[in-house]
mmCIF file of C-alpha atoms in Angstrom:
data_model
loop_
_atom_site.group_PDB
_atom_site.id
_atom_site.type_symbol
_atom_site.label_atom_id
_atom_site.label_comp_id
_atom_site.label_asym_id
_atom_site.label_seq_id
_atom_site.Cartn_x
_atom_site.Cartn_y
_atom_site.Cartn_z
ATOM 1 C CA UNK R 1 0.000 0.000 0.000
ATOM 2 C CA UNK R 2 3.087 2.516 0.552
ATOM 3 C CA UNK R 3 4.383 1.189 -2.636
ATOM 4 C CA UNK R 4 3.620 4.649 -5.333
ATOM 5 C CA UNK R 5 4.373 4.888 -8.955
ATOM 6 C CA UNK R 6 5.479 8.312 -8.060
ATOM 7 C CA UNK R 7 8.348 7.350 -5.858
ATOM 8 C CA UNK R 8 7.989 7.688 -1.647
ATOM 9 C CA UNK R 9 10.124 6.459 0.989
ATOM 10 C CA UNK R 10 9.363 3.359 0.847
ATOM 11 C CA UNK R 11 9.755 2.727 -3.084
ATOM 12 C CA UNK R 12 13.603 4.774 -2.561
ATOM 13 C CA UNK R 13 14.234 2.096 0.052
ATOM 14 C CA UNK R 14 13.216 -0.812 -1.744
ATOM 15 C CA UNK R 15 15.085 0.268 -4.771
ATOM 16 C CA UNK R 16 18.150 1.060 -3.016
ATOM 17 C CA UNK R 17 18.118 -2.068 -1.754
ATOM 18 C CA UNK R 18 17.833 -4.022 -5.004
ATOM 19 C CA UNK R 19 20.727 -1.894 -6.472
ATOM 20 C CA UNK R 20 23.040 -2.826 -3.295
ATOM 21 C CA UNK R 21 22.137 -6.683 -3.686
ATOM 22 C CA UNK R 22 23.192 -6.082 -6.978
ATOM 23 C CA UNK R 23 26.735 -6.532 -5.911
ATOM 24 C CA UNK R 24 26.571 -9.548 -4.464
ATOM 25 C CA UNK R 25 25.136 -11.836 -7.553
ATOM 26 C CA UNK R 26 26.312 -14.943 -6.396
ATOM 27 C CA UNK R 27 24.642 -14.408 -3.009
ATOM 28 C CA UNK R 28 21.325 -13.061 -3.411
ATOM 29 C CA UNK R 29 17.901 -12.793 -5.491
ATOM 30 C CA UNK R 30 15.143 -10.921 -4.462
ATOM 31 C CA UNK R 31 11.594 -10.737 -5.078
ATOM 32 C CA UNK R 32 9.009 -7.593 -4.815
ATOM 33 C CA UNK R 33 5.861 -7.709 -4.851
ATOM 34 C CA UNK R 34 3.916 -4.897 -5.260
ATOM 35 C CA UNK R 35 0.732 -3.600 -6.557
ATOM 36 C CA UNK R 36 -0.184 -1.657 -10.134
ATOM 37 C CA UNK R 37 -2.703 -1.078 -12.758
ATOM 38 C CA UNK R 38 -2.190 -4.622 -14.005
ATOM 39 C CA UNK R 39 -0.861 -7.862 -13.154
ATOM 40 C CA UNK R 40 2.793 -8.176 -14.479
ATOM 41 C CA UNK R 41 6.348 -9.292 -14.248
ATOM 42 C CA UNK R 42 9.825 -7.901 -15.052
ATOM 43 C CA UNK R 43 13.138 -9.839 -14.053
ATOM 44 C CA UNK R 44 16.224 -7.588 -14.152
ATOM 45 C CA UNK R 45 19.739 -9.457 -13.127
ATOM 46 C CA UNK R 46 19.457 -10.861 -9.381
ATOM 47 C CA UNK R 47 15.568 -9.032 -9.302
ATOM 48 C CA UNK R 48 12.110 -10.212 -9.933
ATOM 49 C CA UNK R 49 9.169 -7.423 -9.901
ATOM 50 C CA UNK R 50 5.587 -8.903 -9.600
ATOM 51 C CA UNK R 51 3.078 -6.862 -9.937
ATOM 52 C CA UNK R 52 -0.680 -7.303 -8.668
ATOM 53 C CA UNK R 53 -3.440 -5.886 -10.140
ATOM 54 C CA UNK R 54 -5.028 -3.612 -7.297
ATOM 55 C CA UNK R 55 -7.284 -0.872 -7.054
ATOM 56 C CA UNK R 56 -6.173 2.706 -7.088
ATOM 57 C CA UNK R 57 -6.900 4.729 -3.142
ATOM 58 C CA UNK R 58 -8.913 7.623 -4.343
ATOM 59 C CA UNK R 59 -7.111 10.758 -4.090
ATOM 60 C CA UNK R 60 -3.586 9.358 -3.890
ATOM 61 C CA UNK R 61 -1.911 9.668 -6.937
ATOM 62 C CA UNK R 62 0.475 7.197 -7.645
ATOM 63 C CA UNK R 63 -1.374 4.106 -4.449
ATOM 64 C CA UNK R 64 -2.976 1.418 -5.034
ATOM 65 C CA UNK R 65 -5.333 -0.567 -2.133
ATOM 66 C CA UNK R 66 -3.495 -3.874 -1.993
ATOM 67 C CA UNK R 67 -6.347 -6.608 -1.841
ATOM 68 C CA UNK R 68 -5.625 -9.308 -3.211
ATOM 69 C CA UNK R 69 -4.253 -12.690 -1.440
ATOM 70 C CA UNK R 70 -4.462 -15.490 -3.916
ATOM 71 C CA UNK R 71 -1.868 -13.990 -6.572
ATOM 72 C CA UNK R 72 0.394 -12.872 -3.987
ATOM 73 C CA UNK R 73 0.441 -16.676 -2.603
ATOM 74 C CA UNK R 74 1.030 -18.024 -5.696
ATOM 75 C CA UNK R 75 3.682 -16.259 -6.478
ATOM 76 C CA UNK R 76 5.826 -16.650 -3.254
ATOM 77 C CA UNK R 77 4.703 -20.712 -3.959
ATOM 78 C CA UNK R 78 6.274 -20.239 -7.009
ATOM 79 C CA UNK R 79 9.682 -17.945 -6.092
ATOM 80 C CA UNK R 80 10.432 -20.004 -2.628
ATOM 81 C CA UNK R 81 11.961 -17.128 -0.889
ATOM 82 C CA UNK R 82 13.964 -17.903 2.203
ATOM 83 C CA UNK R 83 12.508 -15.153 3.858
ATOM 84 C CA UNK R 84 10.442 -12.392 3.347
ATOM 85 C CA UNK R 85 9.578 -8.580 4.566
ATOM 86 C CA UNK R 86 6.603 -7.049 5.020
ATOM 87 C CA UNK R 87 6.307 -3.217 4.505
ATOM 88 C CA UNK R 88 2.579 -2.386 5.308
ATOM 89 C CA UNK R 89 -0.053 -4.525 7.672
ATOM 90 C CA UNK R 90 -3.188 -5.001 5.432
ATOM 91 C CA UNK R 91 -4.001 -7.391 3.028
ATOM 92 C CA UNK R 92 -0.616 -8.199 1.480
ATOM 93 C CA UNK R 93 0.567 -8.689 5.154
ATOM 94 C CA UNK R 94 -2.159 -11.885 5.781
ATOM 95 C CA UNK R 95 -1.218 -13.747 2.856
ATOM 96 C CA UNK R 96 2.784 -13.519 4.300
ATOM 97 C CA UNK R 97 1.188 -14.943 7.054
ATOM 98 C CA UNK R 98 -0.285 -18.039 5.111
ATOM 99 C CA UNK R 99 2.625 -18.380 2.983
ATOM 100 C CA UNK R 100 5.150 -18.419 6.391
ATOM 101 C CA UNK R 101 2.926 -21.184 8.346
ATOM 102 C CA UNK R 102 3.156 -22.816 4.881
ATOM 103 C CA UNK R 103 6.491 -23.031 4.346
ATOM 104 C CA UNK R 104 7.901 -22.838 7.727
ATOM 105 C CA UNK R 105 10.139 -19.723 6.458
ATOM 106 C CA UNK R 106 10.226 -16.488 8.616
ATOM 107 C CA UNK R 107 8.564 -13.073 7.950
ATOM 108 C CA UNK R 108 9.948 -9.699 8.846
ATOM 109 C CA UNK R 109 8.317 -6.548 8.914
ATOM 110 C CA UNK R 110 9.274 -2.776 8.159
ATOM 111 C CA UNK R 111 6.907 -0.565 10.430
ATOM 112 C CA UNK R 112 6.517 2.381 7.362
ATOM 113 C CA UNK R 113 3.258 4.547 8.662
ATOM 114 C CA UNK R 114 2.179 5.423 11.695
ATOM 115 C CA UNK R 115 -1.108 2.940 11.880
ATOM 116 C CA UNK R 116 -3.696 3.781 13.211
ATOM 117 C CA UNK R 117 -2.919 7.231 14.367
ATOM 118 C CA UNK R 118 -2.065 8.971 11.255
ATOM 119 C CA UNK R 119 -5.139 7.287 9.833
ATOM 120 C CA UNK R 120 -7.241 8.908 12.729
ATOM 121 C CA UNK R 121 -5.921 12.162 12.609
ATOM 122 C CA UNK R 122 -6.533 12.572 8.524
ATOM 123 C CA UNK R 123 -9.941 12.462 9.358
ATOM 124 C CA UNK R 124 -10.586 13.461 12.674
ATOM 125 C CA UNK R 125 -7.296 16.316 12.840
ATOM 126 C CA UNK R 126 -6.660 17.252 16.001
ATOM 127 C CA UNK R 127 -10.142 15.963 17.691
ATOM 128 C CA UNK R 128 -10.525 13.917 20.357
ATOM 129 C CA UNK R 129 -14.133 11.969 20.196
ATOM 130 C CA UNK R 130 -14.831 8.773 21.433
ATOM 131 C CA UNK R 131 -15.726 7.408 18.035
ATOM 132 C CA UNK R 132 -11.818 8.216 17.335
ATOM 133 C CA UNK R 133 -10.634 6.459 20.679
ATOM 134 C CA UNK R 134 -12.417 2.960 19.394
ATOM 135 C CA UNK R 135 -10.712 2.879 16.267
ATOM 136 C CA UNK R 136 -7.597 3.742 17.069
ATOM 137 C CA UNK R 137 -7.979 1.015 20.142
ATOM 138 C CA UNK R 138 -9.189 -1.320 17.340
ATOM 139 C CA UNK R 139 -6.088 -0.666 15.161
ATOM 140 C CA UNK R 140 -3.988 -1.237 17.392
ATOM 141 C CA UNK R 141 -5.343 -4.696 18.233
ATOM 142 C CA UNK R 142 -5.327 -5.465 14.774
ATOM 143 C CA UNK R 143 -1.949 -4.712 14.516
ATOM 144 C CA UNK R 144 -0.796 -6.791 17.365
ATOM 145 C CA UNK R 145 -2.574 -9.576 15.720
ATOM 146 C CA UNK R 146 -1.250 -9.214 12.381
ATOM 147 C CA UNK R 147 2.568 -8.898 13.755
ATOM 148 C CA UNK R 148 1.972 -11.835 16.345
ATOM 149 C CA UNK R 149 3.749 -14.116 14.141
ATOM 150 C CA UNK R 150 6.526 -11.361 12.898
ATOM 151 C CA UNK R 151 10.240 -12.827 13.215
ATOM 152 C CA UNK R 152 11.056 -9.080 13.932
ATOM 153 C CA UNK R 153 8.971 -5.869 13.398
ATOM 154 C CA UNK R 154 12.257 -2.813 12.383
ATOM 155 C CA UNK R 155 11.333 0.804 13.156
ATOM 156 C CA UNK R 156 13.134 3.796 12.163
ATOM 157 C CA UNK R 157 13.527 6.032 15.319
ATOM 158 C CA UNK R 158 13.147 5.298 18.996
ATOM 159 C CA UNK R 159 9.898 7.341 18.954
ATOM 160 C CA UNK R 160 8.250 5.309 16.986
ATOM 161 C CA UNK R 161 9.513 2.202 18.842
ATOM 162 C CA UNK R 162 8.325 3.871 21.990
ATOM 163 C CA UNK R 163 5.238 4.420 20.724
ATOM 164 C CA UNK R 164 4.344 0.522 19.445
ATOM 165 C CA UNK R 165 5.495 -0.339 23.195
ATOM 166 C CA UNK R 166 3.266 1.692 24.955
ATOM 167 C CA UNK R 167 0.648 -0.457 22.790
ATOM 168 C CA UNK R 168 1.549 -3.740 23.064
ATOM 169 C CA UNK R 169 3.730 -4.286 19.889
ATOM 170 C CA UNK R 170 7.022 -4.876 21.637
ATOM 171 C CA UNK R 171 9.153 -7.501 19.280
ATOM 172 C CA UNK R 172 10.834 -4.474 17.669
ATOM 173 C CA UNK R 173 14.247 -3.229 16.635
ATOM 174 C CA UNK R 174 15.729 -0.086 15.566
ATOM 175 C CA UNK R 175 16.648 -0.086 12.145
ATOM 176 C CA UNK R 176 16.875 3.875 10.771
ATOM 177 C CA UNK R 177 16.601 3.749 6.626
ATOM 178 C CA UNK R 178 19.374 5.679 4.768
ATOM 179 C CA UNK R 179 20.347 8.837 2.032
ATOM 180 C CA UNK R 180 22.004 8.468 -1.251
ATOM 181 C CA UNK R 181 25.176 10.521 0.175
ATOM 182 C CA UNK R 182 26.767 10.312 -3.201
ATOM 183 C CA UNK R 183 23.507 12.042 -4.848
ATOM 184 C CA UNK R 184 22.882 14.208 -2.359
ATOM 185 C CA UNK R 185 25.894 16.160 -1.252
ATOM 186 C CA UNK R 186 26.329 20.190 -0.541
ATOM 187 C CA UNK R 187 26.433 22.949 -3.321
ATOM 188 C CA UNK R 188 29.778 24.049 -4.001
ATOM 189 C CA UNK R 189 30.159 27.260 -1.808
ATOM 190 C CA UNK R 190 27.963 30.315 -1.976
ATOM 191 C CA UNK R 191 26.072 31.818 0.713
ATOM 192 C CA UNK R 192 22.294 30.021 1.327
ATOM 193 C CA UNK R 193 19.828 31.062 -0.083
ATOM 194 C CA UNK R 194 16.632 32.019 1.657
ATOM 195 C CA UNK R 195 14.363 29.694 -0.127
ATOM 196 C CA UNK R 196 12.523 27.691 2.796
ATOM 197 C CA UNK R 197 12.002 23.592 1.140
ATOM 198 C CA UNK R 198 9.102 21.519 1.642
ATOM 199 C CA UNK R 199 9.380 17.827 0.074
ATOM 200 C CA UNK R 200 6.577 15.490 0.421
ATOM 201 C CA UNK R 201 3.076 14.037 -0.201
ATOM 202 C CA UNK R 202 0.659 17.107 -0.770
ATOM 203 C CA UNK R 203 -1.535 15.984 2.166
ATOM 204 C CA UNK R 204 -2.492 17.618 5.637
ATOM 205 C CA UNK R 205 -1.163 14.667 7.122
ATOM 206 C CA UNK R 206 2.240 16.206 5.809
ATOM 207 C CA UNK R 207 1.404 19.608 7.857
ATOM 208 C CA UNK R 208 1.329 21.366 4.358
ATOM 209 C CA UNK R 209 -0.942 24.183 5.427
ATOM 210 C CA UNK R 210 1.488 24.599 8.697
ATOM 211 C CA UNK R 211 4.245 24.818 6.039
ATOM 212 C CA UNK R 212 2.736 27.442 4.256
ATOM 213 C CA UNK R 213 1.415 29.569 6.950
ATOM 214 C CA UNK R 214 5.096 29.488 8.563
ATOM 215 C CA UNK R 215 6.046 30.714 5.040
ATOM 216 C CA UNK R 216 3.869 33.271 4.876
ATOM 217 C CA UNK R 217 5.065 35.065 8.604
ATOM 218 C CA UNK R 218 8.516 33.953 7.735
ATOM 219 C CA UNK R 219 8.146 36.437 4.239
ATOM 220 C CA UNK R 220 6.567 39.315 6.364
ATOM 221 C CA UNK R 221 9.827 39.934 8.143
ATOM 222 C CA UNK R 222 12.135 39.051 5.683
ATOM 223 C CA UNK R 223 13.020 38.151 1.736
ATOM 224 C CA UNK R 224 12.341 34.550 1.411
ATOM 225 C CA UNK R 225 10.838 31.948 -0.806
ATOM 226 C CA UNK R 226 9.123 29.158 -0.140
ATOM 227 C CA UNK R 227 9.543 25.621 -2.676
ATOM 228 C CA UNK R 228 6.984 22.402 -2.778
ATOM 229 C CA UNK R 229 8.375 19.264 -4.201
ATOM 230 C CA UNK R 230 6.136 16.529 -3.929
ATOM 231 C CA UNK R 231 2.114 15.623 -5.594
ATOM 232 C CA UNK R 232 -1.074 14.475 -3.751
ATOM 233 C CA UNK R 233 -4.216 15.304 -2.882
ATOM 234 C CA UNK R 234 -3.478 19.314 -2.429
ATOM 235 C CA UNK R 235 -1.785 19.471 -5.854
ATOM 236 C CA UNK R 236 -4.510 21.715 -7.123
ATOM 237 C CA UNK R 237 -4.359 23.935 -4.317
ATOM 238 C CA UNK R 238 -0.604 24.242 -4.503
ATOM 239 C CA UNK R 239 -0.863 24.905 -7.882
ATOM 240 C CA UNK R 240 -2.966 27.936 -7.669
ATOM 241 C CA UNK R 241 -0.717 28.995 -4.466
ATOM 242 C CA UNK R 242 2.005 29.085 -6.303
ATOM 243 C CA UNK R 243 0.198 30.767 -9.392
ATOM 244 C CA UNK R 244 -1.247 33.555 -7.199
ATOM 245 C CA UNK R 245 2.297 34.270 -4.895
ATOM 246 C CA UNK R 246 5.103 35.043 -6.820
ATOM 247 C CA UNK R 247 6.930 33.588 -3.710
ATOM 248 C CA UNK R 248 5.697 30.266 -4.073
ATOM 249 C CA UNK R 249 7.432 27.622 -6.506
ATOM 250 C CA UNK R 250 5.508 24.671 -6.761
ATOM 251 C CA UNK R 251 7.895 21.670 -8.646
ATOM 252 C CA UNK R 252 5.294 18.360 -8.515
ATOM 253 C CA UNK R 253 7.196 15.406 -8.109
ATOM 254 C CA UNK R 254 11.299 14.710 -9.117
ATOM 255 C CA UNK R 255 13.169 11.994 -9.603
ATOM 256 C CA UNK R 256 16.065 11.759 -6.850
ATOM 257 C CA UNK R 257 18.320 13.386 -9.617
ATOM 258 C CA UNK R 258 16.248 16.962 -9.918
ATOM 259 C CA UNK R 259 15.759 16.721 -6.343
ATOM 260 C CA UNK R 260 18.862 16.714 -4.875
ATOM 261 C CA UNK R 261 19.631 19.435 -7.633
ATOM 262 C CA UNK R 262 16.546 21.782 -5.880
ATOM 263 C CA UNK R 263 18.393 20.865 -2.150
ATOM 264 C CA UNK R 264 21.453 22.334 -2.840
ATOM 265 C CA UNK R 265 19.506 25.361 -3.794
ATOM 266 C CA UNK R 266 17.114 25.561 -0.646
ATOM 267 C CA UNK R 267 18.516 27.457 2.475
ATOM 268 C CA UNK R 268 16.410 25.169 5.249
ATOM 269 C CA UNK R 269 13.912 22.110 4.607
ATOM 270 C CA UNK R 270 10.727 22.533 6.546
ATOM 271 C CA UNK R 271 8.156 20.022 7.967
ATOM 272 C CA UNK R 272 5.495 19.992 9.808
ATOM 273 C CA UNK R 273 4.409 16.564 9.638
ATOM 274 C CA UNK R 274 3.688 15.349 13.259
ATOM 275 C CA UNK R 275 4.035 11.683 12.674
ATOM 276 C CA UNK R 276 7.095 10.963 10.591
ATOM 277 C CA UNK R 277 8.195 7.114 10.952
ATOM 278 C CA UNK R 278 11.749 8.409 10.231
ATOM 279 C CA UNK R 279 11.948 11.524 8.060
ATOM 280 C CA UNK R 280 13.861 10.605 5.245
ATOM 281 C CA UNK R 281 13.502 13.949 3.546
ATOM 282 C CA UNK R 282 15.497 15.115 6.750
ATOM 283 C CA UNK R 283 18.524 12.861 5.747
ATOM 284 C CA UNK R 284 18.480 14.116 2.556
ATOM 285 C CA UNK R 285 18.666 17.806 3.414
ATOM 286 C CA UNK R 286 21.730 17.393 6.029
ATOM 287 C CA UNK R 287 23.450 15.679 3.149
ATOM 288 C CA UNK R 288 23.169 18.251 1.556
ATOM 289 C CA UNK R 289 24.535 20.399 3.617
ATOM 290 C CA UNK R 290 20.848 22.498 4.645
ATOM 291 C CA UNK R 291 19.500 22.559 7.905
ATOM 292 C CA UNK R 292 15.795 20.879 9.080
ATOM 293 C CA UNK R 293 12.941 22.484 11.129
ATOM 294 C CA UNK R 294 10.484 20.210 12.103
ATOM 295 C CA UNK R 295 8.536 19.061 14.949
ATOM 296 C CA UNK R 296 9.558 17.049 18.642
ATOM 297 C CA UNK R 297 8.267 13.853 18.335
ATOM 298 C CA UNK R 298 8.554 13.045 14.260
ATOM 299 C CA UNK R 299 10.862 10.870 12.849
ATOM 300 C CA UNK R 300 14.635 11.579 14.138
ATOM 301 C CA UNK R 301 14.016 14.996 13.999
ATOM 302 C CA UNK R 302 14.995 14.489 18.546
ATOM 303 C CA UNK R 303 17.845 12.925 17.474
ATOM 304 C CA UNK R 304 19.796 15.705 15.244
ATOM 305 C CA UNK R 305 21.901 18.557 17.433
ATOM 306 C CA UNK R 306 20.142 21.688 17.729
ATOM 307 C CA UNK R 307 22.828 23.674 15.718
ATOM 308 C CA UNK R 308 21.707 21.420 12.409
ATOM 309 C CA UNK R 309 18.047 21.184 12.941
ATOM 310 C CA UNK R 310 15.499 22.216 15.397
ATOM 311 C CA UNK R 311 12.711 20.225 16.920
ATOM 312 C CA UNK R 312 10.103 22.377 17.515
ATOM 313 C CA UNK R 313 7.391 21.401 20.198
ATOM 314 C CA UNK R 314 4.660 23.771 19.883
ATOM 315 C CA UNK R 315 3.492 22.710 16.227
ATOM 316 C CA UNK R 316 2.352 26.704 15.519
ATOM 317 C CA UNK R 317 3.432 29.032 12.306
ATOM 318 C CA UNK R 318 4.786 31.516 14.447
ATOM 319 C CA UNK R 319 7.279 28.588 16.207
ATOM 320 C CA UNK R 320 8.052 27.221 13.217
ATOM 321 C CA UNK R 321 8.704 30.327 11.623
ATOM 322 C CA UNK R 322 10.968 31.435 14.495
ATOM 323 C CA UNK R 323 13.327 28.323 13.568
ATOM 324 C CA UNK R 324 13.572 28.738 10.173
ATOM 325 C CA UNK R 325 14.260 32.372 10.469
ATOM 326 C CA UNK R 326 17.031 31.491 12.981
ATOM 327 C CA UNK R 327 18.488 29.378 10.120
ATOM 328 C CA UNK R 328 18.315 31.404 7.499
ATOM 329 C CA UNK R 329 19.895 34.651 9.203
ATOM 330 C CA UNK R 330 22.823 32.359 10.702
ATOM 331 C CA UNK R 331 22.987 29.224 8.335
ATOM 332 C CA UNK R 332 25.070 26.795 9.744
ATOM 333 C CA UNK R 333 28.141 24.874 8.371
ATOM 334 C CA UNK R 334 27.323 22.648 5.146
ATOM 335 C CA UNK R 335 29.633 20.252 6.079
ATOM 336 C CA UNK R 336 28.374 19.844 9.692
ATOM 337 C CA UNK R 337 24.887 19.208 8.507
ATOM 338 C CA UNK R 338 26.514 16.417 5.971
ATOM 339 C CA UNK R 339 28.753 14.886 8.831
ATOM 340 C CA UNK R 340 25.171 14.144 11.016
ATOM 341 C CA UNK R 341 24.311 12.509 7.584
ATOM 342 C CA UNK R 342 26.959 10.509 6.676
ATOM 343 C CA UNK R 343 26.402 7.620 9.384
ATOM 344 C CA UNK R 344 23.237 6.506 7.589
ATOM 345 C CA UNK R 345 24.635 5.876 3.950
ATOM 346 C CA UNK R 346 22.192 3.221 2.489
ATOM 347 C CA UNK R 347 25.186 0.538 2.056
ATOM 348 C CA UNK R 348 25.703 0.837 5.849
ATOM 349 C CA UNK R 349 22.068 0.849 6.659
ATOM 350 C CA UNK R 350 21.282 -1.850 4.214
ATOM 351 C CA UNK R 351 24.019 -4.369 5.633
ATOM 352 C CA UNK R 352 22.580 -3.679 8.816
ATOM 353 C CA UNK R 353 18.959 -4.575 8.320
ATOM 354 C CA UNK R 354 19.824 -7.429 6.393
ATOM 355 C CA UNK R 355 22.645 -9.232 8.619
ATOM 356 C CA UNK R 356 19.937 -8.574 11.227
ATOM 357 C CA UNK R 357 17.387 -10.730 8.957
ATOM 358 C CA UNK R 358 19.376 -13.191 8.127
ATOM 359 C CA UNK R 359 21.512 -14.112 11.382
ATOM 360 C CA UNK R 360 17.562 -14.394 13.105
ATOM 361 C CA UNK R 361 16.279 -16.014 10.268
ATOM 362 C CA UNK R 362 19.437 -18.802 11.357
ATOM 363 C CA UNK R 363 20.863 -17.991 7.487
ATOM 364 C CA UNK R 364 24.441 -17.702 6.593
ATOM 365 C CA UNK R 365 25.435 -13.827 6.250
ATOM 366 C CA UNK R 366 27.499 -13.895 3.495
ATOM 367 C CA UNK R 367 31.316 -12.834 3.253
ATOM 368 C CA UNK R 368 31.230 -9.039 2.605
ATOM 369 C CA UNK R 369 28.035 -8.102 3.817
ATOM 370 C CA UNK R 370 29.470 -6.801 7.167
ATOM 371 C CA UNK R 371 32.412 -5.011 5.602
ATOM 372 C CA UNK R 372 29.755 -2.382 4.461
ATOM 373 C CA UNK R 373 30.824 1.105 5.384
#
């Protein structure tokens, strides 16, 4: 389900992934399985690329509503995997689980979305009813039972492992994703500009309208721009934003090339997502050698020194604003932003998550694999 034609998080991780395995042909193949407009199959070197015919999730460009079991258990009949991963809990998810108590092979699971509670908040926002108290008590029994028979459930920060604790989903490990450090690197000297980045899904689950509100009393006390990367279910609002302030640049989506093109030429990145499972868009800025203003509690934003990026508590424009202002009148060092970056390279954090897999799954690690920098 967090599989898009129009790139994501999770797509950049699974691809990165098959490129990296790539260098180990004598080691590895690996399956995906995803869905798409029609049922199909591509086989590139050590990869195989099924895809399931699913139904497209209204308003989300690029989704599809994963739904169907019977092709996705005939293919993994057919492939014999040694193990397998899981990247969202729905319908995909329960026919891992027949396929594992089939075969007797184990099934991982990469925790991508905050279920239930972002799913909560995008309709109920910031509401507390008691209708919203049942289902988010129901989702998280659901998930509980879905994961029971997980081999190992990898989150990206500590926040979000803290929060799957406090309800009952405790066979976790902390596994952060990565950045393309090579792709995403600092511009070659110059002074910042003030041209305030936003890169995401054009939802209000992103905290778009934050973003541009903070904008907005960021540009009534000084020069600045503000760019949107990213499509969804805002795109036509963004597009007459941008049409109607000569401030606003709105850039739909961009492949990882263009993008890391428009970071080097951003002065902060700016998010005001409240429930980021890791923040990979904040990776990709301190690569790049920009600082991040986002909000306590998302992703790693905690985990980043204040002098790179600042975790803002009080989810307001004006606090927001305050932050990104304080970057771009005193931008900090490129290259200390890129050193907080460097640590999560996706060979590194791909060796990790995979030794991890394999050593539980009681499967040889092969020779190289932990030689990853």
């Amino acid at each position: 389900m967090f599989w898009s034609a129009a790139g994501g998080g999770v797509r950049r991780y699974l691809e990165q992934k098959i490129a990296w395995l790539g260098g180990f042909p004598d080691s590895f193949r690996h399956l995906l399985v995803v869905p798409g407009a029609s049922d199909s199959s591509i086989e590139d070197g050590i990869a195989r690329r099924s895809v399931v015919r699913c139904p497209s999730i209204p308003f989300s460009p690029g989704y599809r509503m994963p739904v169907a079991v019977g092709p996705v258990l005939r293919i993994l009949s057919a492939w014999r995997p040694d193990l397998a991963e899981g990247g969202c809990p729905f319908r995909f998810r329960k026919a891992l689980s027949a396929w594992a108590a089939a075969s007797g092979r184990p099934v991982f699971d990469y925790y991508h979305a905050y279920f239930p509670v972002s799913y909560t908040a995008s309709v109920f926002g910031s509401r507390t009813t008691p209708l919203r108290r049942a289902l988010e008590r129901a989702g998280w029994a659901y998930l509980r039972s879905v994961y029971s028979d997980s081999a190992r459930i990898f989150v990206a920060s500590p926040v979000v492992r803290d929060m799957l604790s406090r309800h009952g989903v405790t066979n976790t490990e902390l596994a952060p994703l990565g950045v393309d450090t090579a792709l995403f690197r600092p511009r070659d000297g110059g002074a910042a500009p003030p041209v305030i980045l936003f890169v995401g899904r054009l939802t209000g689950e992103k905290g778009l309208g934050t973003v541009v509100e903070t904008y907005r009393a960021v540009a009534g006390r000084r020069p600045a721009r503000l760019v949107i990367v990213g499509d969804g279910i805002m795109r036509r609002e963004v597009e007459e934003l941008a049409a109607s302030d000569s401030g606003v640049s709105f850039l739909s989506f961009l492949e990882p090339g263009a993008l890391a093109e428009v970071y080097r030429r951003s002065g902060v990145l700016l998010s005001a997502a409240p429930a980021e499972t890791l923040g990979m868009t904040f990776l990709e800025a301190l690569a790049s050698g920009i600082p991040v203003v986002g909000l306590s509690g998302s992703g790693l934003m905690d985990t980043f020194p204040s002098a790179i990026a600042r975790a803002v508590d009080d989810p307001s424009p004006e606090r927001l604003a305050e932050a990104v202002l304080s970057f771009l009148d005193s931008p900090p060092d490129p290259e200390a932003c890129r050193r907080h970056a460097e640590s999560y390279s996706w060979p590194g954090r791909l060796a990790a998550i995979l030794s991890r897999e394999l050593e539980i799954a009681g499967l040889e690690v092969p020779a190289g694999i932990g030689d990853t920098p």
